[in-house]
CSV table of C-alpha atoms in Angstrom, one decimal:
chain,number,residue,atom,x,y,z
A,11,MET,CA,-17.0,5.4,-11.7
A,12,LYS,CA,-16.2,5.0,-7.8
A,13,TYR,CA,-13.7,8.0,-7.8
A,14,LEU,CA,-16.4,10.4,-9.3
A,15,ILE,CA,-18.7,9.2,-6.1
A,16,ILE,CA,-15.9,9.9,-3.9
A,17,VAL,CA,-16.1,14.0,-5.3
A,18,SER,CA,-19.6,13.8,-5.1
A,19,MET,CA,-19.9,12.7,-1.9
A,20,LEU,CA,-17.8,15.2,-0.4
A,21,LEU,CA,-19.5,18.2,-2.3
A,22,LEU,CA,-22.8,17.3,-2.0
A,23,PRO,CA,-23.3,17.8,2.2
A,24,ALA,CA,-20.8,21.2,2.1
A,25,SER,CA,-23.3,23.3,-0.8
A,26,GLY,CA,-25.6,22.5,1.0
A,27,LEU,CA,-24.6,23.5,5.2
A,28,ALA,CA,-23.5,25.9,6.6
A,29,SER,CA,-20.2,26.5,9.3
A,30,THR,CA,-18.2,23.6,7.8
A,31,THR,CA,-15.5,22.5,7.8
A,32,LEU,CA,-13.2,20.6,6.0
A,33,ASP,CA,-9.6,18.4,6.5
A,34,GLY,CA,-7.7,16.9,4.0
A,35,TRP,CA,-4.8,14.7,3.8
A,36,LEU,CA,-2.2,13.7,1.0
A,37,ASP,CA,0.3,10.6,2.3
A,38,MET,CA,1.9,8.9,-0.2
A,39,GLN,CA,5.5,6.8,-0.5
A,40,THR,CA,7.6,5.3,-3.1
A,41,GLY,CA,11.0,3.1,-2.9
A,42,GLY,CA,12.7,0.6,-5.1
A,43,ASP,CA,15.5,-1.5,-3.6
A,44,SER,CA,17.8,-3.6,-6.0
A,45,LEU,CA,15.7,-6.7,-6.9
A,46,ALA,CA,12.9,-4.3,-8.0
A,47,ILE,CA,10.6,-1.2,-8.0
A,48,SER,CA,7.2,-0.6,-6.0
A,49,PRO,CA,5.5,2.2,-6.8
A,50,GLY,CA,4.3,2.2,-3.3
A,51,ARG,CA,1.1,3.6,-0.9
A,52,MET,CA,-1.0,6.8,-1.6
A,53,ASP,CA,-3.3,7.8,0.9
A,54,ILE,CA,-5.9,10.9,0.6
A,55,GLY,CA,-8.5,11.7,1.9
A,56,GLY,CA,-10.9,15.0,4.0
A,57,MET,CA,-13.5,14.8,6.8
A,58,LEU,CA,-16.4,17.2,6.5
A,59,GLY,CA,-17.2,18.1,9.7
A,60,GLY,CA,-20.8,20.4,11.4
A,61,ASP,CA,-23.0,20.6,13.5
A,62,GLY,CA,-23.2,16.9,15.4
A,63,TRP,CA,-21.7,15.3,12.7
A,64,THR,CA,-18.8,14.0,10.7
A,65,LEU,CA,-18.9,12.4,7.0
A,66,LEU,CA,-15.6,11.3,6.2
A,67,LEU,CA,-14.0,9.6,3.3
A,68,ARG,CA,-11.1,7.9,2.7
A,69,GLU,CA,-9.2,6.6,-0.8
A,70,ARG,CA,-6.0,4.3,-0.4
A,71,PHE,CA,-4.6,2.5,-3.6
A,72,SER,CA,-1.0,0.7,-3.3
A,73,ARG,CA,1.5,-0.9,-5.3
A,74,ARG,CA,3.9,-2.0,-2.5
A,75,ASP,CA,6.4,-5.8,-1.7
A,76,SER,CA,4.1,-7.0,0.5
A,77,THR,CA,6.8,-9.3,1.7
A,78,GLY,CA,9.7,-8.0,1.6
A,79,ILE,CA,11.7,-11.8,0.8
A,80,THR,CA,11.9,-14.2,-2.5
A,81,PRO,CA,10.1,-14.9,-4.3
A,82,ARG,CA,7.6,-11.4,-4.3
A,83,VAL,CA,4.6,-10.6,-3.3
A,84,LEU,CA,3.4,-7.8,-5.8
A,85,GLY,CA,-0.1,-6.4,-4.4
A,86,THR,CA,-2.1,-3.3,-6.4
A,87,HIS,CA,-6.2,-2.3,-4.6
A,88,SER,CA,-7.8,0.7,-4.1
A,89,ILE,CA,-9.5,0.8,-0.6
A,90,THR,CA,-12.1,3.7,-0.5
A,91,ASP,CA,-13.5,4.0,3.7
A,92,VAL,CA,-16.7,6.9,3.4
A,93,ASP,CA,-17.3,6.9,6.8
A,94,PHE,CA,-20.7,8.9,7.9
A,95,ILE,CA,-20.8,9.5,12.4
A,96,ILE,CA,-23.8,11.5,13.4
A,97,ALA,CA,-23.9,12.0,17.5
A,98,ALA,CA,-27.5,12.7,19.0
A,99,GLY,CA,-26.8,13.4,22.4
A,100,PRO,CA,-25.8,10.3,24.4
A,101,VAL,CA,-25.9,8.9,21.5
A,102,THR,CA,-23.5,8.0,17.5
A,103,ILE,CA,-24.3,6.1,15.7
A,104,ASN,CA,-21.8,5.9,12.4
A,105,PRO,CA,-23.0,4.4,9.3
A,106,GLU,CA,-20.1,3.3,7.2
A,107,VAL,CA,-18.6,1.4,3.8
A,108,SER,CA,-15.4,0.1,2.9
A,109,TRP,CA,-14.8,-0.6,-1.0
A,110,VAL,CA,-11.8,-2.8,-2.2
A,111,VAL,CA,-11.4,-3.3,-5.7
A,112,ASP,CA,-8.0,-6.4,-6.5
A,113,LEU,CA,-6.8,-4.0,-8.7
A,114,GLY,CA,-2.7,-6.1,-11.1
A,115,ASP,CA,-2.6,-10.4,-10.4
A,116,LYS,CA,-5.3,-11.3,-9.0
A,117,PRO,CA,-4.0,-13.0,-4.5
A,118,GLU,CA,-5.3,-16.5,-4.5
A,119,ILE,CA,-6.7,-17.9,-1.7
A,120,VAL,CA,-6.7,-21.3,-0.7
A,121,LEU,CA,-10.2,-22.3,-0.1
A,122,PRO,CA,-12.4,-23.9,2.4
A,123,LEU,CA,-13.3,-27.7,1.6
A,124,ALA,CA,-10.3,-28.4,0.0
A,125,ALA,CA,-12.4,-27.0,-2.9
A,126,GLY,CA,-9.2,-25.8,-5.0
A,127,GLU,CA,-8.1,-21.7,-5.6
A,128,ALA,CA,-9.6,-19.2,-6.0
A,129,TYR,CA,-8.1,-15.1,-6.2
A,130,ARG,CA,-9.5,-12.5,-4.9
A,131,GLN,CA,-10.9,-9.3,-6.7
A,132,GLY,CA,-12.2,-7.4,-3.8
A,133,TYR,CA,-15.2,-7.2,-2.2
A,134,ILE,CA,-17.6,-4.1,-0.8
A,135,ARG,CA,-18.1,-3.5,3.4
A,136,PRO,CA,-21.2,-1.7,4.5
A,137,GLY,CA,-21.8,-1.2,8.6
A,138,LEU,CA,-22.8,-0.2,11.3
A,139,SER,CA,-21.3,0.2,14.5
A,140,LEU,CA,-24.1,2.6,17.8
A,141,SER,CA,-22.1,3.4,21.1
A,142,GLY,CA,-24.6,5.8,23.6
A,143,ASP,CA,-24.4,6.0,26.9
A,144,LEU,CA,-26.8,5.1,29.7
A,145,ASN,CA,-25.4,7.2,32.6
A,146,GLU,CA,-21.6,8.1,32.8
A,147,ASN,CA,-21.0,5.3,34.1
A,148,ILE,CA,-22.4,2.4,30.9
A,149,HIS,CA,-21.1,2.4,27.9
A,150,LEU,CA,-23.3,0.5,25.3
A,151,PHE,CA,-21.8,0.0,21.2
A,152,ALA,CA,-22.7,-2.6,18.8
A,153,SER,CA,-21.7,-3.3,15.4
A,154,GLY,CA,-22.7,-5.4,12.4
A,155,LEU,CA,-20.6,-5.5,9.2
A,156,TYR,CA,-21.5,-7.6,5.5
A,157,TRP,CA,-18.5,-8.7,3.8
A,158,ASN,CA,-19.6,-9.1,0.0
A,159,ARG,CA,-16.9,-11.0,-1.4
A,160,ASP,CA,-15.9,-10.9,-5.0
A,161,LEU,CA,-13.2,-14.5,-5.2
A,162,LYS,CA,-13.9,-16.0,-8.9
A,163,GLN,CA,-12.4,-19.1,-9.4
A,164,GLU,CA,-10.6,-19.8,-12.7
A,165,ASP,CA,-12.9,-20.8,-14.8
A,166,ASP,CA,-14.3,-17.2,-13.7
A,167,TYR,CA,-17.0,-18.9,-11.5
A,168,ASP,CA,-18.6,-16.0,-8.5
A,169,LEU,CA,-18.2,-18.1,-5.5
A,170,ASP,CA,-21.0,-15.9,-3.5
A,171,TRP,CA,-19.0,-15.7,-0.8
A,172,ALA,CA,-20.3,-13.2,2.2
A,173,GLU,CA,-19.8,-13.2,5.7
A,174,SER,CA,-21.4,-11.6,9.0
A,175,ARG,CA,-19.7,-9.9,11.6
A,176,ILE,CA,-21.9,-8.6,14.6
A,177,SER,CA,-21.0,-7.5,18.8
A,178,GLY,CA,-22.1,-5.6,20.5
A,179,GLY,CA,-21.1,-5.4,24.3
A,180,ALA,CA,-21.2,-3.1,28.0
A,181,ALA,CA,-18.7,-1.3,29.9
A,182,TRP,CA,-18.9,-0.3,33.7
A,183,ASP,CA,-16.2,2.3,35.4
A,184,THR,CA,-17.5,1.1,38.9
A,185,PRO,CA,-17.4,3.6,41.1
A,186,TRP,CA,-14.6,2.2,42.8
A,187,GLY,CA,-11.5,2.4,40.1
A,188,PRO,CA,-12.3,-0.8,37.7
A,189,THR,CA,-13.6,-1.1,34.6
A,190,ILE,CA,-16.2,-4.6,34.4
A,191,ALA,CA,-17.3,-5.2,30.6
A,192,VAL,CA,-19.2,-7.2,28.7
A,193,SER,CA,-19.1,-7.9,24.6
A,194,GLY,CA,-19.7,-10.2,22.3
A,195,VAL,CA,-18.9,-11.3,19.0
A,196,SER,CA,-20.1,-13.6,16.3
A,197,HIS,CA,-19.4,-14.1,12.6
A,198,ARG,CA,-20.3,-16.4,9.8
A,199,THR,CA,-19.1,-17.3,6.1
A,200,GLU,CA,-21.3,-18.8,3.9
A,201,SER,CA,-20.3,-20.0,-0.3
A,202,ASP,CA,-23.7,-21.6,-1.9
A,203,PHE,CA,-21.9,-21.7,-4.8
A,204,ILE,CA,-18.5,-24.8,-2.5
A,205,ASP,CA,-21.4,-24.7,-0.5
A,206,TYR,CA,-19.8,-24.3,2.7
A,207,GLU,CA,-20.5,-23.0,5.8
A,208,ALA,CA,-18.5,-21.8,9.3
A,209,SER,CA,-19.5,-19.8,12.3
A,210,TRP,CA,-17.7,-19.0,15.7
A,211,SER,CA,-18.8,-16.6,18.8
A,212,ARG,CA,-16.8,-15.7,21.6
A,213,ILE,CA,-17.4,-13.9,25.2
A,214,ASP,CA,-15.1,-11.2,26.5
A,215,PHE,CA,-15.1,-10.6,30.0
A,216,THR,CA,-13.0,-8.8,31.3
A,217,ALA,CA,-12.1,-5.8,33.9
A,218,ALA,CA,-9.6,-2.9,33.6
A,219,ALA,CA,-7.3,-0.9,36.3
A,220,GLY,CA,-4.9,1.8,35.8
A,221,ARG,CA,-3.5,3.6,39.0
A,222,ASN,CA,-1.3,6.7,38.5
A,223,ASP,CA,-0.3,7.7,41.7
A,224,MET,CA,2.2,4.6,42.7
A,225,PRO,CA,6.2,5.2,43.9
A,226,LEU,CA,8.5,5.6,41.8
A,227,GLY,CA,6.3,8.3,39.6
A,228,LEU,CA,4.9,4.7,37.7
A,229,GLN,CA,2.0,4.4,35.8
A,230,ALA,CA,0.6,1.4,36.1
A,231,GLN,CA,-2.3,0.1,34.0
A,232,ALA,CA,-3.6,-4.3,33.6
A,233,GLU,CA,-6.4,-5.9,32.2
A,234,VAL,CA,-7.6,-9.8,32.4
A,235,THR,CA,-10.3,-11.1,29.8
A,236,TYR,CA,-12.1,-14.5,30.3
A,237,SER,CA,-12.8,-15.4,26.2
A,238,LEU,CA,-15.0,-17.6,25.7
A,239,TYR,CA,-15.6,-19.3,22.4
A,240,GLY,CA,-17.8,-20.9,20.2
A,241,GLY,CA,-16.8,-23.0,16.9
A,242,ASN,CA,-14.4,-24.7,15.2
A,243,ASP,CA,-10.9,-23.8,14.0
A,244,PHE,CA,-9.8,-25.8,10.2
A,245,LEU,CA,-9.8,-28.7,11.5
A,246,ASP,CA,-12.9,-29.0,12.9
A,247,ARG,CA,-11.6,-28.8,16.8
A,248,GLU,CA,-13.0,-26.9,19.4
A,249,ILE,CA,-11.9,-23.1,19.7
A,250,ALA,CA,-9.9,-22.9,23.3
A,251,ASP,CA,-11.6,-20.4,25.6
A,252,ARG,CA,-9.0,-18.6,26.2
A,253,PHE,CA,-7.3,-16.0,29.9
A,254,THR,CA,-5.0,-13.0,28.8
A,255,ALA,CA,-3.9,-11.7,31.7
A,256,ARG,CA,-1.8,-7.4,31.1
A,257,ILE,CA,-0.1,-5.6,32.3
A,258,ARG,CA,1.4,-2.7,30.9
A,259,LEU,CA,4.6,0.1,33.3
A,260,ALA,CA,5.3,3.8,32.3
A,261,ARG,CA,7.3,5.2,34.1
A,262,MET,CA,9.4,9.4,33.1
A,263,VAL,CA,12.8,8.4,34.7
A,264,ILE,CA,14.6,11.9,34.6
A,265,PRO,CA,12.5,14.7,32.6
A,266,ASN,CA,12.7,13.9,28.6
A,267,PHE,CA,13.4,10.3,29.7
A,268,SER,CA,10.2,7.3,30.2
A,269,VAL,CA,10.3,3.8,30.0
A,270,ASN,CA,7.2,1.5,28.6
A,271,THR,CA,6.5,-2.5,30.0
A,272,ILE,CA,4.1,-3.9,28.5
A,273,PHE,CA,3.9,-7.7,29.9
A,274,GLU,CA,1.5,-10.6,28.3
A,275,SER,CA,1.0,-14.3,29.5
A,276,VAL,CA,-2.3,-16.2,27.7
A,277,PHE,CA,-3.2,-19.5,28.4
A,278,ASP,CA,-5.5,-21.6,26.9
A,279,PHE,CA,-7.9,-24.0,28.2
A,280,ASP,CA,-8.7,-26.4,26.0
A,281,ASP,CA,-10.9,-29.5,26.6
A,282,GLY,CA,-10.0,-29.9,29.6
A,283,THR,CA,-6.5,-28.8,30.0
A,284,VAL,CA,-4.8,-25.6,30.5
A,285,ARG,CA,-1.9,-24.6,28.9
A,286,THR,CA,0.1,-22.0,28.5
A,287,ALA,CA,-0.6,-20.0,25.2
A,288,CYS,CA,2.2,-17.0,25.3
A,289,ASN,CA,4.7,-15.6,27.3
A,290,SER,CA,5.6,-11.1,26.4
A,291,GLY,CA,7.4,-8.5,26.7
A,292,GLU,CA,7.8,-5.7,24.7
A,293,ALA,CA,10.0,-2.3,26.6
A,294,ARG,CA,10.5,1.0,25.3
A,295,ILE,CA,12.4,3.3,26.4
A,296,MET,CA,12.4,7.2,25.2
A,297,TYR,CA,14.5,9.6,24.7
A,298,ARG,CA,14.0,13.2,23.9
A,299,PHE,CA,16.6,16.6,23.9
A,300,LEU,CA,17.1,20.1,21.7
A,301,GLN,CA,13.4,20.5,22.6
A,302,SER,CA,12.8,24.0,22.5
A,303,ARG,CA,14.2,23.7,17.8
A,304,ASP,CA,11.9,23.9,15.6
A,305,VAL,CA,10.9,19.9,15.0
A,306,PRO,CA,12.1,18.0,19.0
A,307,SER,CA,14.6,15.7,18.5
A,308,GLN,CA,14.0,11.6,19.5
A,309,ILE,CA,15.4,8.5,20.7
A,310,THR,CA,13.4,5.5,21.4
A,311,LEU,CA,15.0,1.5,21.6
A,312,SER,CA,12.5,-1.3,22.0
A,313,GLY,CA,12.6,-4.3,21.9
A,314,GLN,CA,10.1,-7.0,21.8
A,315,LEU,CA,10.1,-11.2,23.1
A,316,ALA,CA,7.2,-13.2,22.1
A,317,VAL,CA,7.2,-17.4,23.4
A,318,SER,CA,4.2,-19.1,22.1
A,319,SER,CA,3.8,-22.2,19.2
A,320,ILE,CA,6.3,-20.1,17.6
A,321,ARG,CA,9.2,-17.6,18.6
A,322,THR,CA,9.5,-14.0,17.4
A,323,SER,CA,11.3,-11.7,19.5
A,324,LYS,CA,12.9,-7.7,17.2
A,325,LEU,CA,15.4,-5.0,18.6
A,326,GLN,CA,15.0,-1.7,17.4
A,327,LEU,CA,15.8,1.7,17.4
A,328,SER,CA,15.2,4.6,15.4
A,329,SER,CA,15.7,8.6,15.2
A,330,ARG,CA,15.4,11.9,14.4
A,331,VAL,CA,18.1,14.0,15.3
A,332,ASN,CA,16.8,17.6,14.2
A,333,LEU,CA,20.3,20.1,11.9
A,334,TYR,CA,18.9,22.5,11.2
A,335,ARG,CA,14.7,24.3,11.1
A,336,GLY,CA,13.1,21.4,9.9
A,337,LEU,CA,15.6,19.7,8.2
A,338,SER,CA,16.5,17.0,10.7
A,339,LEU,CA,18.5,13.2,10.4
A,340,LEU,CA,17.0,9.8,10.5
A,341,LEU,CA,18.8,6.6,11.5
A,342,GLY,CA,16.6,3.0,12.0
A,343,ALA,CA,18.1,-0.1,13.2
A,344,MET,CA,15.8,-3.2,13.3
A,345,LEU,CA,16.8,-7.5,14.6
A,346,ARG,CA,14.1,-9.4,13.6
A,347,GLU,CA,14.3,-12.4,13.8
A,348,THR,CA,10.3,-14.6,12.6
A,349,PRO,CA,9.5,-18.3,11.4
A,350,THR,CA,9.9,-18.2,7.7
A,351,ASP,CA,7.6,-19.3,5.1
A,352,VAL,CA,10.5,-19.2,2.5
A,353,GLN,CA,11.2,-22.3,0.7
A,354,LYS,CA,14.4,-24.2,1.5
A,355,ALA,CA,14.7,-21.4,4.4
A,356,GLY,CA,14.6,-20.7,7.9
A,357,PRO,CA,12.1,-22.3,10.1
A,358,ASP,CA,13.3,-19.0,11.4
A,359,ARG,CA,14.4,-16.2,9.6
A,360,GLN,CA,17.1,-13.5,10.8
A,361,ARG,CA,17.4,-9.5,9.6
A,362,LEU,CA,18.7,-6.8,10.0
A,363,VAL,CA,17.5,-4.1,8.3
A,364,PHE,CA,20.1,0.0,9.0
A,365,GLY,CA,20.3,3.3,7.5
A,366,PRO,CA,20.0,6.4,7.2
A,367,GLY,CA,18.0,8.8,6.1
A,368,LEU,CA,16.8,13.4,5.7
A,369,GLU,CA,13.4,14.4,7.0
A,370,TYR,CA,12.3,18.4,6.8
A,371,GLN,CA,8.9,19.3,8.5
A,372,LEU,CA,7.4,22.8,7.4
A,373,GLY,CA,5.7,23.7,10.8
A,374,THR,CA,2.5,20.9,11.1
A,375,ASN,CA,1.8,20.7,7.3
A,376,ALA,CA,3.8,19.3,5.4
A,377,ARG,CA,6.9,16.4,5.4
A,378,ILE,CA,9.2,15.1,3.0
A,379,TRP,CA,12.0,12.4,3.3
A,380,GLY,CA,13.8,9.9,2.2
A,381,MET,CA,15.6,6.3,4.0
A,382,ILE,CA,18.1,4.3,2.2
A,383,GLU,CA,18.7,1.4,4.2
A,384,GLN,CA,20.7,-2.2,4.1
A,385,GLU,CA,18.0,-5.6,4.4
A,386,ARG,CA,20.1,-8.6,5.8
A,387,THR,CA,18.6,-11.5,5.6
A,388,ASN,CA,19.0,-15.1,6.3
A,389,LEU,CA,16.9,-17.2,3.6
A,390,GLU,CA,18.4,-19.9,2.4
A,391,GLU,CA,22.0,-18.2,2.1
A,392,VAL,CA,22.1,-14.6,3.4
A,393,GLU,CA,21.1,-12.3,1.1
A,394,VAL,CA,20.9,-8.4,1.1
A,395,TRP,CA,19.8,-6.1,-0.7
A,396,TRP,CA,19.4,-2.4,-0.3
A,397,ARG,CA,16.3,-0.6,-0.8
A,398,LEU,CA,15.5,3.2,-1.0
A,399,ARG,CA,12.8,4.8,0.3
A,400,ALA,CA,10.6,7.9,-0.2
A,401,GLY,CA,7.3,9.8,1.0
A,402,LEU,CA,5.4,12.6,1.1
A,403,GLU,CA,2.9,13.9,3.7
A,404,LEU,CA,1.0,17.1,3.8
A,405,TYR,CA,-1.5,18.5,5.8
A,406,PRO,CA,-3.1,21.8,4.2
A,407,GLY,CA,-5.5,22.5,7.7
A,408,THR,CA,-8.9,23.1,8.4
A,409,LEU,CA,-11.0,25.0,5.5
A,410,THR,CA,-13.9,26.3,6.8
A,411,PHE,CA,-16.5,27.8,4.9
B,279,MET,CA,21.5,1.5,43.9
B,280,THR,CA,18.7,3.8,42.6
B,281,GLN,CA,15.7,3.7,42.4
B,282,SER,CA,15.8,4.5,38.6
B,283,ALA,CA,18.5,1.3,38.9
B,284,ARG,CA,16.5,-1.2,39.9
B,285,ALA,CA,13.1,-0.4,37.9
B,286,LEU,CA,15.8,-1.3,34.9
B,287,LEU,CA,16.8,-3.8,36.3
B,288,PHE,CA,13.5,-5.7,37.0
B,289,ILE,CA,12.4,-4.3,33.4
B,290,ALA,CA,15.7,-6.4,32.2
B,291,ALA,CA,15.3,-9.8,34.1
B,292,ALA,CA,11.2,-10.2,33.3
B,293,LEU,CA,12.8,-9.9,29.5
B,294,LEU,CA,15.8,-12.4,30.3
B,295,MET,CA,12.7,-15.3,32.2
B,296,LEU,CA,10.8,-14.1,28.7
B,297,ALA,CA,13.7,-15.8,26.5
B,298,ALA,CA,14.2,-18.8,28.5
B,299,CYS,CA,11.2,-19.6,29.1
B,300,GLU,CA,10.1,-22.4,26.8
B,301,GLY,CA,7.1,-22.5,24.9
B,302,PRO,CA,4.2,-24.9,24.0
B,303,THR,CA,3.8,-27.2,21.0
B,304,ASP,CA,0.7,-26.7,20.3
B,305,ASN,CA,-1.5,-22.3,20.3
B,306,THR,CA,-4.8,-22.7,19.2
B,307,GLN,CA,-4.5,-18.7,17.7
B,308,LEU,CA,-2.3,-16.4,17.1
B,309,ILE,CA,-2.3,-13.0,19.0
B,310,VAL,CA,-2.5,-9.8,16.8
B,311,SER,CA,-1.5,-6.6,19.8
B,312,LEU,CA,-3.8,-4.0,19.5
B,313,GLU,CA,-0.6,-2.0,20.6
B,314,ASP,CA,1.9,-2.5,17.8
B,315,CYS,CA,-0.4,-3.3,15.1
B,316,THR,CA,-0.6,-0.3,12.7
B,317,GLY,CA,-3.9,-1.8,10.2
B,318,CYS,CA,-1.1,-1.3,6.9
B,319,GLY,CA,-2.8,-4.6,5.6
B,320,GLU,CA,0.4,-6.5,4.8
B,321,CYS,CA,-1.5,-9.4,6.3
B,322,THR,CA,-3.6,-9.7,4.5
B,323,GLU,CA,-2.2,-8.5,1.9
B,324,VAL,CA,0.1,-12.6,1.9
B,325,CYS,CA,-3.0,-14.5,3.9
B,326,PRO,CA,-3.7,-16.9,2.3
B,327,TYR,CA,-6.3,-18.3,3.4
B,328,GLY,CA,-8.0,-14.3,3.5
B,329,ALA,CA,-7.9,-14.9,7.7
B,330,ILE,CA,-7.6,-11.5,8.8
B,331,GLU,CA,-9.2,-8.6,7.8
B,332,VAL,CA,-8.4,-5.0,9.3
B,333,ILE,CA,-11.5,-4.2,11.6
B,334,ASP,CA,-10.6,-0.4,13.2
B,335,GLY,CA,-7.6,-0.2,12.2
B,336,ASP,CA,-6.9,-2.8,13.8
B,337,ALA,CA,-5.6,-6.7,11.8
B,338,VAL,CA,-8.5,-9.6,13.4
B,339,ILE,CA,-7.4,-13.1,12.9
B,340,ASP,CA,-10.6,-15.1,11.6
B,341,PRO,CA,-10.1,-18.2,14.2
B,342,SER,CA,-12.0,-20.6,12.4
B,343,ALA,CA,-10.5,-19.9,9.6
B,344,CYS,CA,-6.6,-19.1,10.3
B,345,HIS,CA,-4.4,-23.0,8.9
B,346,PHE,CA,-1.4,-21.1,10.9
B,347,CYS,CA,1.4,-20.6,8.0
B,348,TYR,CA,2.6,-18.0,10.0
B,349,ARG,CA,3.3,-16.0,7.3
B,350,CYS,CA,1.6,-12.8,8.7
B,351,VAL,CA,4.0,-13.1,11.4
B,352,GLU,CA,6.7,-13.1,8.8
B,353,ALA,CA,5.0,-10.1,7.1
B,354,CYS,CA,4.3,-8.1,9.4
B,355,PRO,CA,6.5,-4.8,10.0
B,356,GLU,CA,5.7,-4.0,13.5
B,357,GLY,CA,6.4,-7.5,14.7
B,358,ALA,CA,2.8,-7.0,16.1
B,359,ILE,CA,1.7,-10.6,15.7
B,360,HIS,CA,2.7,-13.6,17.3
C-alpha cells in the first residue's frame, strides 16, 4: 500500500504537467562480517520539478548492525519522505510527511515516570515550513512538526504518544557584515496512556561573521550563540542556558593542499554557576592530485578531539587514488576513542578500523565500490573482526517531459 | 619559519592544549556537530529513551529526554556527538 502511494504520487503530477523534470537516484549498500551478515540499506528516490515547485519522494529501507559491537542491535525499518516545495515570489512553502515503519524486532524504549518499557513500531510525522524574505537583508522562517508515534507496551496497549515542535525566527544580514539572528523552538511531548506531559523551549541569539580577505589567504568564520532554555531535564532539573563560541579557519596552503580547522567552546549557565561544558577542536588536511584524470585523486587526514564530561577523539585517513579511467584504489583507516555501554568493558573504548577497497565510477551516473576492513576494539578483551562492505550508486540524470 | 609552517604549528598547539584540558564533571547537554552529522540515523536507532530525532538531515537531541547513556556517542560513525 505504502509503495502504491509513492508511485502514484510520482506519476500523477507528471501526467498532467508540461515542462516537468525528473531526477532520480538509487543508493544501495550491503555487507557482512565475521560476526553476522548485515543486509544493509537502500535509498531510492525521485525529485519532480516544475516552474516554482518541487516534489521530492524518498524511500529508505535499512537493516543493519547499529552499533558495531557485541551483542548487536539489528534495526530494520522503512522510511518514506514526501516533501513538496512551492516557491511563490519571496515566499517558500514546504509541506512534508515522513512515515517510518519499524520492521522485524521492535526496538525497546525506556518510558519516563518509571512506566516500564514499550516497543517502537514507527511514526507518521507531518510538517509545514514557511520561509520568506522581507527584503534582501531580512529573512524569516517558521516550521511546525507533529509526531504521531506508534509505541506499544508488551500487552499491545498503544501509549497514544504524540510530540509537536514549533520553531521560527528571523535573520538580518547587517550592512556592516555580520549576520544577527533570533530564533526559537518549542517542543512538547505527551502520552495520555501513562499520563505523561513534558515540554521544553529554547531561544537562540546568534551573531556570525566571516572574512575571506585575511593575511596568508586565510578564510575565517566566527559564530557566537546564547541559548536561553526553558523546561526541565529527565531529573527534573532546569535545563541550563548555554553560550557557544565557534571559529572556523580554512586555508589553501599551496594549490591542491588545504587545511580546515574548527574550534568550539561551550559554557553552561546553570543556576548562577558558569562552567565550561565542552571544548572541541577539529582539523582536516586535504591533498588533491592527478586532477586531470577521469576521477580526481585525494588524500584526507582529519583529527577531532572533544573534552566535556566525556572525552571523544578520532583520527581518520581516507584516500582515493585513481588507477585507470574510472577505477580507483580506496584506503581507509580510523582510530576512535569513545565511552562505551558494553557490559564489563570500558568506561572507554578504543577501536581501530582499517582496510583497502576498489571503486569504479562511470562518469557521474554510476559508482560501484567494495571494501574489506578489519576492526580491532577493546571490549572485555581485544576483539577483532573482519568486515566486507559494498555499494552501488546510480544517478541516471535528468529527464524532461 | 614559513607562514604555512606557523599556521600548522598553531593548529597543532591548539589541539595539544585541548588534549591536556581537564573536562568538567557535569555536562547538561550533549552536542551534535552539524559539520560532521550526516543524518544517517544510527543514533536514533540505539537511543533507548527515544531522545534523538533526525530533523532536516541533522540529529537533534531532546534535552528533556536524554539520560546521558552515551550510546549515541559510541554509535555515531562520524564522531559527531560529544
